[in-house]
Amino acid sequence: MNKHVKADLMLLLATVFWGMTFVTVKDAMNYSGTFSFLFMRFFLGALVVFPFAFKSFKYFNRRTLVDGTILGILVFAGFALQTAGLRETSSTRSAFITGLSVVLVPVISFIMYRTKIDIFKIIGIVLSAGGLFLMFSPENGPLNRGDVLTVLCAFTFALIIVLIQRFSKRGNVLLLVFMQITIVAFISLVLMFATKDMQIKFSGNLALDLVFTSVFATAGALVLQYKYQQQTSEARAAIIYTLEPLFASIFAFIIFRERLASAGLLGGAMIFLGMLLSEFGE
């Protein structure tokens, strides 16, 4: 098999894993609190990533500590908002709203670093904003607290993407990934005890949700991403990643029988098209 084709397939597999997390996390919220689930997910993820990151510890320095801490705090905030949001909104809506982070990246990059926003990105932003409006039409149910939390999650993930593009140029990427996961686990543990968010109903479903999100969607997907993304073009990788909300909606339909009304389907299509246009502008 051509190595470029193999790389694309491996990145597609990682994207499938990420799409599936919207369903598994929503299911896990039936058995666990937000912070307790995040702690278990990222603690297990850190254990899996550690062997891959071990050799990179020789590159650890003060800059890595600062960058990793900043990213870890933001990653925690993003996943906490997304996980809490999934308690009150559907997996499909959560996935498409989270996907807005792709079109928000150029906006945040412009605000922080005055980078240029081309016409493709502008059209992508307008399309996605219109799609978000349709997502919240009466036909699909009104805007709820979970949707608001997920919109904040999208902004947080967009900020993370902008900072990673800067930080990865001056530090070891695998070490930064390990630090992010570890810090998320630590903050989740602290808040789990501080808020007494320790309601855990151990079950087979929760165990499967934890194994999938920590081993496959966190550690496994990141390893696939960092190993194979360098073997394909950035444009191809970016387009593959935009498929995440589509996979999420497929899994949500299969497992939860979630359906978007016609306005929601059109809104999702507009957000997806906006994501693609934003990437074509690269």
PDB file of C-alpha atoms in Angstrom:
ATOM      1  CA  MET A   1       0.000   0.000   0.000  1.00  0.00           C
ATOM      2  CA  ASN A   2       1.229   3.483  -0.897  1.00  0.00           C
ATOM      3  CA  LYS A   3       2.500   5.203   2.268  1.00  0.00           C
ATOM      4  CA  HIS A   4       0.453   8.332   1.545  1.00  0.00           C
ATOM      5  CA  VAL A   5      -2.728   6.265   1.214  1.00  0.00           C
ATOM      6  CA  LYS A   6      -1.890   4.415   4.430  1.00  0.00           C
ATOM      7  CA  ALA A   7      -1.283   7.721   6.215  1.00  0.00           C
ATOM      8  CA  ASP A   8      -4.651   9.070   5.051  1.00  0.00           C
ATOM      9  CA  LEU A   9      -6.399   5.893   6.234  1.00  0.00           C
ATOM     10  CA  MET A  10      -4.722   6.073   9.655  1.00  0.00           C
ATOM     11  CA  LEU A  11      -5.754   9.722  10.053  1.00  0.00           C
ATOM     12  CA  LEU A  12      -9.268   8.762   8.975  1.00  0.00           C
ATOM     13  CA  LEU A  13      -9.261   6.094  11.709  1.00  0.00           C
ATOM     14  CA  ALA A  14      -8.205   8.710  14.274  1.00  0.00           C
ATOM     15  CA  THR A  15     -11.052  10.946  13.096  1.00  0.00           C
ATOM     16  CA  VAL A  16     -13.519   8.064  13.485  1.00  0.00           C
ATOM     17  CA  PHE A  17     -12.293   7.644  17.075  1.00  0.00           C
ATOM     18  CA  TRP A  18     -12.821  11.362  17.769  1.00  0.00           C
ATOM     19  CA  GLY A  19     -16.286  11.281  16.219  1.00  0.00           C
ATOM     20  CA  MET A  20     -17.266   8.332  18.393  1.00  0.00           C
ATOM     21  CA  THR A  21     -16.286  10.166  21.595  1.00  0.00           C
ATOM     22  CA  PHE A  22     -19.365  12.394  21.418  1.00  0.00           C
ATOM     23  CA  VAL A  23     -21.511   9.298  21.847  1.00  0.00           C
ATOM     24  CA  THR A  24     -19.344   7.556  24.458  1.00  0.00           C
ATOM     25  CA  VAL A  25     -18.946  10.672  26.614  1.00  0.00           C
ATOM     26  CA  LYS A  26     -22.687  11.371  26.525  1.00  0.00           C
ATOM     27  CA  ASP A  27     -23.308   7.781  27.616  1.00  0.00           C
ATOM     28  CA  ALA A  28     -20.676   8.050  30.366  1.00  0.00           C
ATOM     29  CA  MET A  29     -22.499  11.049  31.856  1.00  0.00           C
ATOM     30  CA  ASN A  30     -25.228   8.605  32.929  1.00  0.00           C
ATOM     31  CA  TYR A  31     -22.752   6.925  35.275  1.00  0.00           C
ATOM     32  CA  SER A  32     -20.231   9.578  36.286  1.00  0.00           C
ATOM     33  CA  GLY A  33     -19.761  13.236  37.172  1.00  0.00           C
ATOM     34  CA  THR A  34     -17.987  15.583  34.754  1.00  0.00           C
ATOM     35  CA  PHE A  35     -14.729  15.959  36.698  1.00  0.00           C
ATOM     36  CA  SER A  36     -14.558  12.342  37.847  1.00  0.00           C
ATOM     37  CA  PHE A  37     -14.946  11.136  34.268  1.00  0.00           C
ATOM     38  CA  LEU A  38     -12.329  13.579  32.961  1.00  0.00           C
ATOM     39  CA  PHE A  39      -9.880  12.445  35.645  1.00  0.00           C
ATOM     40  CA  MET A  40     -10.327   8.762  34.835  1.00  0.00           C
ATOM     41  CA  ARG A  41     -10.174   9.378  31.078  1.00  0.00           C
ATOM     42  CA  PHE A  42      -7.023  11.478  31.075  1.00  0.00           C
ATOM     43  CA  PHE A  43      -5.233   9.575  33.853  1.00  0.00           C
ATOM     44  CA  LEU A  44      -5.580   6.367  31.838  1.00  0.00           C
ATOM     45  CA  GLY A  45      -4.627   8.284  28.685  1.00  0.00           C
ATOM     46  CA  ALA A  46      -1.457   9.576  30.371  1.00  0.00           C
ATOM     47  CA  LEU A  47      -0.479   6.030  31.346  1.00  0.00           C
ATOM     48  CA  VAL A  48      -0.838   4.897  27.735  1.00  0.00           C
ATOM     49  CA  VAL A  49       1.062   7.886  26.266  1.00  0.00           C
ATOM     50  CA  PHE A  50       3.903   7.741  28.833  1.00  0.00           C
ATOM     51  CA  PRO A  51       5.933   4.978  27.083  1.00  0.00           C
ATOM     52  CA  PHE A  52       5.857   6.970  23.828  1.00  0.00           C
ATOM     53  CA  ALA A  53       6.840  10.226  25.539  1.00  0.00           C
ATOM     54  CA  PHE A  54       9.492   8.764  27.867  1.00  0.00           C
ATOM     55  CA  LYS A  55      12.436   9.352  25.528  1.00  0.00           C
ATOM     56  CA  SER A  56      11.355  12.959  25.042  1.00  0.00           C
ATOM     57  CA  PHE A  57      11.877  13.876  28.704  1.00  0.00           C
ATOM     58  CA  LYS A  58      15.474  14.825  27.928  1.00  0.00           C
ATOM     59  CA  TYR A  59      14.056  17.856  26.096  1.00  0.00           C
ATOM     60  CA  PHE A  60      12.137  19.056  29.160  1.00  0.00           C
ATOM     61  CA  ASN A  61      12.916  22.654  30.155  1.00  0.00           C
ATOM     62  CA  ARG A  62      11.279  25.734  31.666  1.00  0.00           C
ATOM     63  CA  ARG A  63       9.730  26.751  28.336  1.00  0.00           C
ATOM     64  CA  THR A  64       8.172  23.305  27.954  1.00  0.00           C
ATOM     65  CA  LEU A  65       6.788  23.554  31.488  1.00  0.00           C
ATOM     66  CA  VAL A  66       5.186  26.952  30.840  1.00  0.00           C
ATOM     67  CA  ASP A  67       3.800  26.036  27.400  1.00  0.00           C
ATOM     68  CA  GLY A  68       2.566  22.642  28.565  1.00  0.00           C
ATOM     69  CA  THR A  69       0.862  24.150  31.606  1.00  0.00           C
ATOM     70  CA  ILE A  70      -0.932  26.803  29.538  1.00  0.00           C
ATOM     71  CA  LEU A  71      -2.106  24.213  27.020  1.00  0.00           C
ATOM     72  CA  GLY A  72      -3.089  21.775  29.760  1.00  0.00           C
ATOM     73  CA  ILE A  73      -5.291  24.348  31.495  1.00  0.00           C
ATOM     74  CA  LEU A  74      -6.975  25.263  28.209  1.00  0.00           C
ATOM     75  CA  VAL A  75      -7.429  21.615  27.183  1.00  0.00           C
ATOM     76  CA  PHE A  76      -9.041  20.948  30.553  1.00  0.00           C
ATOM     77  CA  ALA A  77     -11.370  23.932  30.093  1.00  0.00           C
ATOM     78  CA  GLY A  78     -12.321  22.801  26.580  1.00  0.00           C
ATOM     79  CA  PHE A  79     -13.102  19.212  27.531  1.00  0.00           C
ATOM     80  CA  ALA A  80     -14.865  20.228  30.755  1.00  0.00           C
ATOM     81  CA  LEU A  81     -17.154  22.560  28.788  1.00  0.00           C
ATOM     82  CA  GLN A  82     -17.775  19.924  26.114  1.00  0.00           C
ATOM     83  CA  THR A  83     -18.408  17.122  28.610  1.00  0.00           C
ATOM     84  CA  ALA A  84     -20.744  19.241  30.752  1.00  0.00           C
ATOM     85  CA  GLY A  85     -22.523  20.423  27.602  1.00  0.00           C
ATOM     86  CA  LEU A  86     -23.211  16.861  26.498  1.00  0.00           C
ATOM     87  CA  ARG A  87     -25.408  16.419  29.562  1.00  0.00           C
ATOM     88  CA  GLU A  88     -27.954  18.797  28.043  1.00  0.00           C
ATOM     89  CA  THR A  89     -27.495  18.740  24.272  1.00  0.00           C
ATOM     90  CA  SER A  90     -27.391  15.977  21.677  1.00  0.00           C
ATOM     91  CA  SER A  91     -24.196  14.305  20.487  1.00  0.00           C
ATOM     92  CA  THR A  92     -24.840  15.517  16.936  1.00  0.00           C
ATOM     93  CA  ARG A  93     -25.353  19.166  17.874  1.00  0.00           C
ATOM     94  CA  SER A  94     -22.319  19.043  20.142  1.00  0.00           C
ATOM     95  CA  ALA A  95     -20.149  17.656  17.336  1.00  0.00           C
ATOM     96  CA  PHE A  96     -21.128  20.276  14.762  1.00  0.00           C
ATOM     97  CA  ILE A  97     -20.867  23.139  17.269  1.00  0.00           C
ATOM     98  CA  THR A  98     -17.428  21.904  18.363  1.00  0.00           C
ATOM     99  CA  GLY A  99     -16.458  21.778  14.681  1.00  0.00           C
ATOM    100  CA  LEU A 100     -16.845  25.560  14.600  1.00  0.00           C
ATOM    101  CA  SER A 101     -13.376  25.715  16.174  1.00  0.00           C
ATOM    102  CA  VAL A 102     -11.950  25.197  12.667  1.00  0.00           C
ATOM    103  CA  VAL A 103     -13.460  28.451  11.370  1.00  0.00           C
ATOM    104  CA  LEU A 104     -12.796  30.307  14.626  1.00  0.00           C
ATOM    105  CA  VAL A 105      -9.036  29.693  14.380  1.00  0.00           C
ATOM    106  CA  PRO A 106      -8.384  32.469  11.811  1.00  0.00           C
ATOM    107  CA  VAL A 107     -10.495  34.911  13.848  1.00  0.00           C
ATOM    108  CA  ILE A 108      -8.543  34.267  17.047  1.00  0.00           C
ATOM    109  CA  SER A 109      -5.244  34.247  15.148  1.00  0.00           C
ATOM    110  CA  PHE A 110      -6.124  37.653  13.682  1.00  0.00           C
ATOM    111  CA  ILE A 111      -7.015  39.057  17.106  1.00  0.00           C
ATOM    112  CA  MET A 112      -3.844  37.742  18.747  1.00  0.00           C
ATOM    113  CA  TYR A 113      -1.258  37.987  15.970  1.00  0.00           C
ATOM    114  CA  ARG A 114      -2.932  40.116  13.257  1.00  0.00           C
ATOM    115  CA  THR A 115      -2.640  37.288  10.725  1.00  0.00           C
ATOM    116  CA  LYS A 116      -4.452  37.819   7.430  1.00  0.00           C
ATOM    117  CA  ILE A 117      -7.943  36.351   6.900  1.00  0.00           C
ATOM    118  CA  ASP A 118      -8.483  35.439   3.232  1.00  0.00           C
ATOM    119  CA  ILE A 119     -11.787  35.349   1.351  1.00  0.00           C
ATOM    120  CA  PHE A 120     -12.195  31.567   1.803  1.00  0.00           C
ATOM    121  CA  LYS A 121     -12.045  31.932   5.573  1.00  0.00           C
ATOM    122  CA  ILE A 122     -14.469  34.865   5.562  1.00  0.00           C
ATOM    123  CA  ILE A 123     -17.003  32.864   3.527  1.00  0.00           C
ATOM    124  CA  GLY A 124     -16.426  29.871   5.808  1.00  0.00           C
ATOM    125  CA  ILE A 125     -17.109  31.976   8.908  1.00  0.00           C
ATOM    126  CA  VAL A 126     -20.331  33.422   7.435  1.00  0.00           C
ATOM    127  CA  LEU A 127     -21.571  29.988   6.316  1.00  0.00           C
ATOM    128  CA  SER A 128     -20.819  28.428   9.695  1.00  0.00           C
ATOM    129  CA  ALA A 129     -22.527  31.266  11.573  1.00  0.00           C
ATOM    130  CA  GLY A 130     -25.630  30.738   9.423  1.00  0.00           C
ATOM    131  CA  GLY A 131     -25.439  27.002  10.030  1.00  0.00           C
ATOM    132  CA  LEU A 132     -25.230  27.549  13.785  1.00  0.00           C
ATOM    133  CA  PHE A 133     -28.345  29.752  13.617  1.00  0.00           C
ATOM    134  CA  LEU A 134     -30.256  26.976  11.810  1.00  0.00           C
ATOM    135  CA  MET A 135     -29.068  24.442  14.396  1.00  0.00           C
ATOM    136  CA  PHE A 136     -30.963  26.425  17.024  1.00  0.00           C
ATOM    137  CA  SER A 137     -34.197  26.801  15.053  1.00  0.00           C
ATOM    138  CA  PRO A 138     -37.436  25.899  16.916  1.00  0.00           C
ATOM    139  CA  GLU A 139     -37.671  22.809  14.718  1.00  0.00           C
ATOM    140  CA  ASN A 140     -34.509  21.418  16.364  1.00  0.00           C
ATOM    141  CA  GLY A 141     -35.277  22.610  19.867  1.00  0.00           C
ATOM    142  CA  PRO A 142     -34.293  25.946  21.417  1.00  0.00           C
ATOM    143  CA  LEU A 143     -30.830  27.015  22.463  1.00  0.00           C
ATOM    144  CA  ASN A 144     -30.031  25.397  25.813  1.00  0.00           C
ATOM    145  CA  ARG A 145     -27.307  25.609  28.447  1.00  0.00           C
ATOM    146  CA  GLY A 146     -25.471  22.647  26.932  1.00  0.00           C
ATOM    147  CA  ASP A 147     -25.294  24.398  23.559  1.00  0.00           C
ATOM    148  CA  VAL A 148     -23.855  27.552  25.165  1.00  0.00           C
ATOM    149  CA  LEU A 149     -21.199  25.516  26.990  1.00  0.00           C
ATOM    150  CA  THR A 150     -20.299  23.788  23.715  1.00  0.00           C
ATOM    151  CA  VAL A 151     -19.954  27.112  21.869  1.00  0.00           C
ATOM    152  CA  LEU A 152     -17.516  28.212  24.603  1.00  0.00           C
ATOM    153  CA  CYS A 153     -15.757  24.861  24.115  1.00  0.00           C
ATOM    154  CA  ALA A 154     -15.348  25.613  20.382  1.00  0.00           C
ATOM    155  CA  PHE A 155     -13.730  28.976  21.169  1.00  0.00           C
ATOM    156  CA  THR A 156     -11.401  27.278  23.658  1.00  0.00           C
ATOM    157  CA  PHE A 157     -10.368  24.570  21.175  1.00  0.00           C
ATOM    158  CA  ALA A 158      -9.725  27.237  18.532  1.00  0.00           C
ATOM    159  CA  LEU A 159      -7.437  29.095  20.955  1.00  0.00           C
ATOM    160  CA  ILE A 160      -5.627  25.824  21.693  1.00  0.00           C
ATOM    161  CA  ILE A 161      -5.032  25.224  17.962  1.00  0.00           C
ATOM    162  CA  VAL A 162      -3.595  28.732  17.535  1.00  0.00           C
ATOM    163  CA  LEU A 163      -1.261  28.320  20.517  1.00  0.00           C
ATOM    164  CA  ILE A 164      -0.141  24.819  19.490  1.00  0.00           C
ATOM    165  CA  GLN A 165       0.938  26.196  16.114  1.00  0.00           C
ATOM    166  CA  ARG A 166       3.210  28.592  18.033  1.00  0.00           C
ATOM    167  CA  PHE A 167       4.343  26.371  20.889  1.00  0.00           C
ATOM    168  CA  SER A 168       5.135  23.267  18.794  1.00  0.00           C
ATOM    169  CA  LYS A 169       7.811  25.221  16.927  1.00  0.00           C
ATOM    170  CA  ARG A 170       9.798  25.779  20.118  1.00  0.00           C
ATOM    171  CA  GLY A 171       9.292  22.519  22.011  1.00  0.00           C
ATOM    172  CA  ASN A 172       8.999  18.744  21.720  1.00  0.00           C
ATOM    173  CA  VAL A 173       5.475  17.983  20.486  1.00  0.00           C
ATOM    174  CA  LEU A 174       5.114  14.549  22.098  1.00  0.00           C
ATOM    175  CA  LEU A 175       6.277  15.937  25.440  1.00  0.00           C
ATOM    176  CA  LEU A 176       3.732  18.761  25.171  1.00  0.00           C
ATOM    177  CA  VAL A 177       0.990  16.217  24.461  1.00  0.00           C
ATOM    178  CA  PHE A 178       1.932  14.162  27.527  1.00  0.00           C
ATOM    179  CA  MET A 179       2.017  17.279  29.692  1.00  0.00           C
ATOM    180  CA  GLN A 180      -1.405  18.382  28.438  1.00  0.00           C
ATOM    181  CA  ILE A 181      -2.986  15.031  29.261  1.00  0.00           C
ATOM    182  CA  THR A 182      -1.308  14.859  32.686  1.00  0.00           C
ATOM    183  CA  ILE A 183      -2.325  18.397  33.652  1.00  0.00           C
ATOM    184  CA  VAL A 184      -5.935  17.765  32.596  1.00  0.00           C
ATOM    185  CA  ALA A 185      -5.969  14.670  34.823  1.00  0.00           C
ATOM    186  CA  PHE A 186      -4.467  16.625  37.756  1.00  0.00           C
ATOM    187  CA  ILE A 187      -6.889  19.577  37.513  1.00  0.00           C
ATOM    188  CA  SER A 188      -9.820  17.169  37.149  1.00  0.00           C
ATOM    189  CA  LEU A 189      -8.701  15.297  40.280  1.00  0.00           C
ATOM    190  CA  VAL A 190      -8.438  18.517  42.311  1.00  0.00           C
ATOM    191  CA  LEU A 191     -11.860  19.770  41.182  1.00  0.00           C
ATOM    192  CA  MET A 192     -13.386  16.330  41.651  1.00  0.00           C
ATOM    193  CA  PHE A 193     -12.601  16.534  45.376  1.00  0.00           C
ATOM    194  CA  ALA A 194     -13.184  20.302  45.670  1.00  0.00           C
ATOM    195  CA  THR A 195     -16.700  20.055  44.224  1.00  0.00           C
ATOM    196  CA  LYS A 196     -17.390  16.586  45.649  1.00  0.00           C
ATOM    197  CA  ASP A 197     -18.086  15.464  42.083  1.00  0.00           C
ATOM    198  CA  MET A 198     -17.393  11.821  42.851  1.00  0.00           C
ATOM    199  CA  GLN A 199     -20.651  10.161  41.890  1.00  0.00           C
ATOM    200  CA  ILE A 200     -19.491   7.108  39.945  1.00  0.00           C
ATOM    201  CA  LYS A 201     -21.776   4.190  39.137  1.00  0.00           C
ATOM    202  CA  PHE A 202     -19.384   1.503  37.992  1.00  0.00           C
ATOM    203  CA  SER A 203     -20.844  -0.508  35.132  1.00  0.00           C
ATOM    204  CA  GLY A 204     -19.831  -2.304  31.979  1.00  0.00           C
ATOM    205  CA  ASN A 205     -20.918   0.681  29.901  1.00  0.00           C
ATOM    206  CA  LEU A 206     -18.769   3.116  31.890  1.00  0.00           C
ATOM    207  CA  ALA A 207     -15.776   0.781  31.637  1.00  0.00           C
ATOM    208  CA  LEU A 208     -16.170   0.565  27.853  1.00  0.00           C
ATOM    209  CA  ASP A 209     -16.606   4.342  27.594  1.00  0.00           C
ATOM    210  CA  LEU A 210     -13.415   4.912  29.605  1.00  0.00           C
ATOM    211  CA  VAL A 211     -11.352   2.385  27.656  1.00  0.00           C
ATOM    212  CA  PHE A 212     -12.472   3.837  24.346  1.00  0.00           C
ATOM    213  CA  THR A 213     -12.007   7.510  25.220  1.00  0.00           C
ATOM    214  CA  SER A 214      -8.676   7.075  27.024  1.00  0.00           C
ATOM    215  CA  VAL A 215      -6.942   4.362  24.993  1.00  0.00           C
ATOM    216  CA  PHE A 216      -8.350   4.900  21.502  1.00  0.00           C
ATOM    217  CA  ALA A 217      -9.667   8.485  21.295  1.00  0.00           C
ATOM    218  CA  THR A 218      -7.006  10.134  23.484  1.00  0.00           C
ATOM    219  CA  ALA A 219      -3.754   8.142  23.395  1.00  0.00           C
ATOM    220  CA  GLY A 220      -4.302   6.081  20.236  1.00  0.00           C
ATOM    221  CA  ALA A 221      -5.637   8.913  18.083  1.00  0.00           C
ATOM    222  CA  LEU A 222      -2.813  11.254  19.135  1.00  0.00           C
ATOM    223  CA  VAL A 223      -0.166   8.649  18.339  1.00  0.00           C
ATOM    224  CA  LEU A 224      -1.754   8.049  14.918  1.00  0.00           C
ATOM    225  CA  GLN A 225      -1.945  11.786  14.309  1.00  0.00           C
ATOM    226  CA  TYR A 226       1.679  12.527  15.164  1.00  0.00           C
ATOM    227  CA  LYS A 227       3.029   9.430  13.393  1.00  0.00           C
ATOM    228  CA  TYR A 228       1.112   9.679  10.117  1.00  0.00           C
ATOM    229  CA  GLN A 229       0.251  13.357   9.636  1.00  0.00           C
ATOM    230  CA  GLN A 230       3.830  14.039   8.542  1.00  0.00           C
ATOM    231  CA  GLN A 231       3.412  11.445   5.758  1.00  0.00           C
ATOM    232  CA  THR A 232       0.603  13.325   4.017  1.00  0.00           C
ATOM    233  CA  SER A 233      -0.081  16.940   3.125  1.00  0.00           C
ATOM    234  CA  GLU A 234      -1.457  19.413   5.662  1.00  0.00           C
ATOM    235  CA  ALA A 235      -4.412  20.139   3.367  1.00  0.00           C
ATOM    236  CA  ARG A 236      -5.378  16.452   3.068  1.00  0.00           C
ATOM    237  CA  ALA A 237      -5.045  15.971   6.834  1.00  0.00           C
ATOM    238  CA  ALA A 238      -7.170  19.046   7.556  1.00  0.00           C
ATOM    239  CA  ILE A 239      -9.943  17.888   5.218  1.00  0.00           C
ATOM    240  CA  ILE A 240      -9.932  14.439   6.846  1.00  0.00           C
ATOM    241  CA  TYR A 241     -10.303  16.048  10.282  1.00  0.00           C
ATOM    242  CA  THR A 242     -13.372  18.000   9.161  1.00  0.00           C
ATOM    243  CA  LEU A 243     -15.196  14.663   8.859  1.00  0.00           C
ATOM    244  CA  GLU A 244     -15.344  14.362  12.668  1.00  0.00           C
ATOM    245  CA  PRO A 245     -18.876  15.817  13.107  1.00  0.00           C
ATOM    246  CA  LEU A 246     -20.176  13.637  10.270  1.00  0.00           C
ATOM    247  CA  PHE A 247     -18.888  10.492  11.975  1.00  0.00           C
ATOM    248  CA  ALA A 248     -20.334  11.746  15.270  1.00  0.00           C
ATOM    249  CA  SER A 249     -23.782  12.210  13.711  1.00  0.00           C
ATOM    250  CA  ILE A 250     -23.649   8.712  12.171  1.00  0.00           C
ATOM    251  CA  PHE A 251     -22.747   7.077  15.501  1.00  0.00           C
ATOM    252  CA  ALA A 252     -25.353   9.183  17.341  1.00  0.00           C
ATOM    253  CA  PHE A 253     -28.034   7.942  14.932  1.00  0.00           C
ATOM    254  CA  ILE A 254     -26.939   4.292  15.187  1.00  0.00           C
ATOM    255  CA  ILE A 255     -26.643   4.227  18.995  1.00  0.00           C
ATOM    256  CA  PHE A 256     -29.065   6.889  20.274  1.00  0.00           C
ATOM    257  CA  ARG A 257     -31.326   7.237  17.217  1.00  0.00           C
ATOM    258  CA  GLU A 258     -30.621  10.976  17.279  1.00  0.00           C
ATOM    259  CA  ARG A 259     -32.016  12.834  14.289  1.00  0.00           C
ATOM    260  CA  LEU A 260     -31.666  16.428  13.212  1.00  0.00           C
ATOM    261  CA  ALA A 261     -34.716  18.108  11.716  1.00  0.00           C
ATOM    262  CA  SER A 262     -34.407  19.475   8.174  1.00  0.00           C
ATOM    263  CA  ALA A 263     -33.212  22.893   9.408  1.00  0.00           C
ATOM    264  CA  GLY A 264     -30.621  21.180  11.590  1.00  0.00           C
ATOM    265  CA  LEU A 265     -29.391  19.055   8.689  1.00  0.00           C
ATOM    266  CA  LEU A 266     -29.022  22.160   6.541  1.00  0.00           C
ATOM    267  CA  GLY A 267     -27.244  23.928   9.404  1.00  0.00           C
ATOM    268  CA  GLY A 268     -24.858  21.003   9.847  1.00  0.00           C
ATOM    269  CA  ALA A 269     -24.138  20.971   6.111  1.00  0.00           C
ATOM    270  CA  MET A 270     -23.409  24.716   6.174  1.00  0.00           C
ATOM    271  CA  ILE A 271     -21.029  24.328   9.134  1.00  0.00           C
ATOM    272  CA  PHE A 272     -19.275  21.429   7.375  1.00  0.00           C
ATOM    273  CA  LEU A 273     -18.946  23.432   4.146  1.00  0.00           C
ATOM    274  CA  GLY A 274     -17.653  26.395   6.133  1.00  0.00           C
ATOM    275  CA  MET A 275     -15.022  24.156   7.728  1.00  0.00           C
ATOM    276  CA  LEU A 276     -13.911  22.886   4.309  1.00  0.00           C
ATOM    277  CA  LEU A 277     -13.693  26.392   2.837  1.00  0.00           C
ATOM    278  CA  SER A 278     -11.606  27.536   5.789  1.00  0.00           C
ATOM    279  CA  GLU A 279      -9.126  24.742   5.086  1.00  0.00           C
ATOM    280  CA  PHE A 280      -9.039  25.374   1.323  1.00  0.00           C
ATOM    281  CA  GLY A 281      -7.922  28.868   2.139  1.00  0.00           C
ATOM    282  CA  GLU A 282      -4.644  27.554   3.509  1.00  0.00           C
TER     283      GLU A 282
END
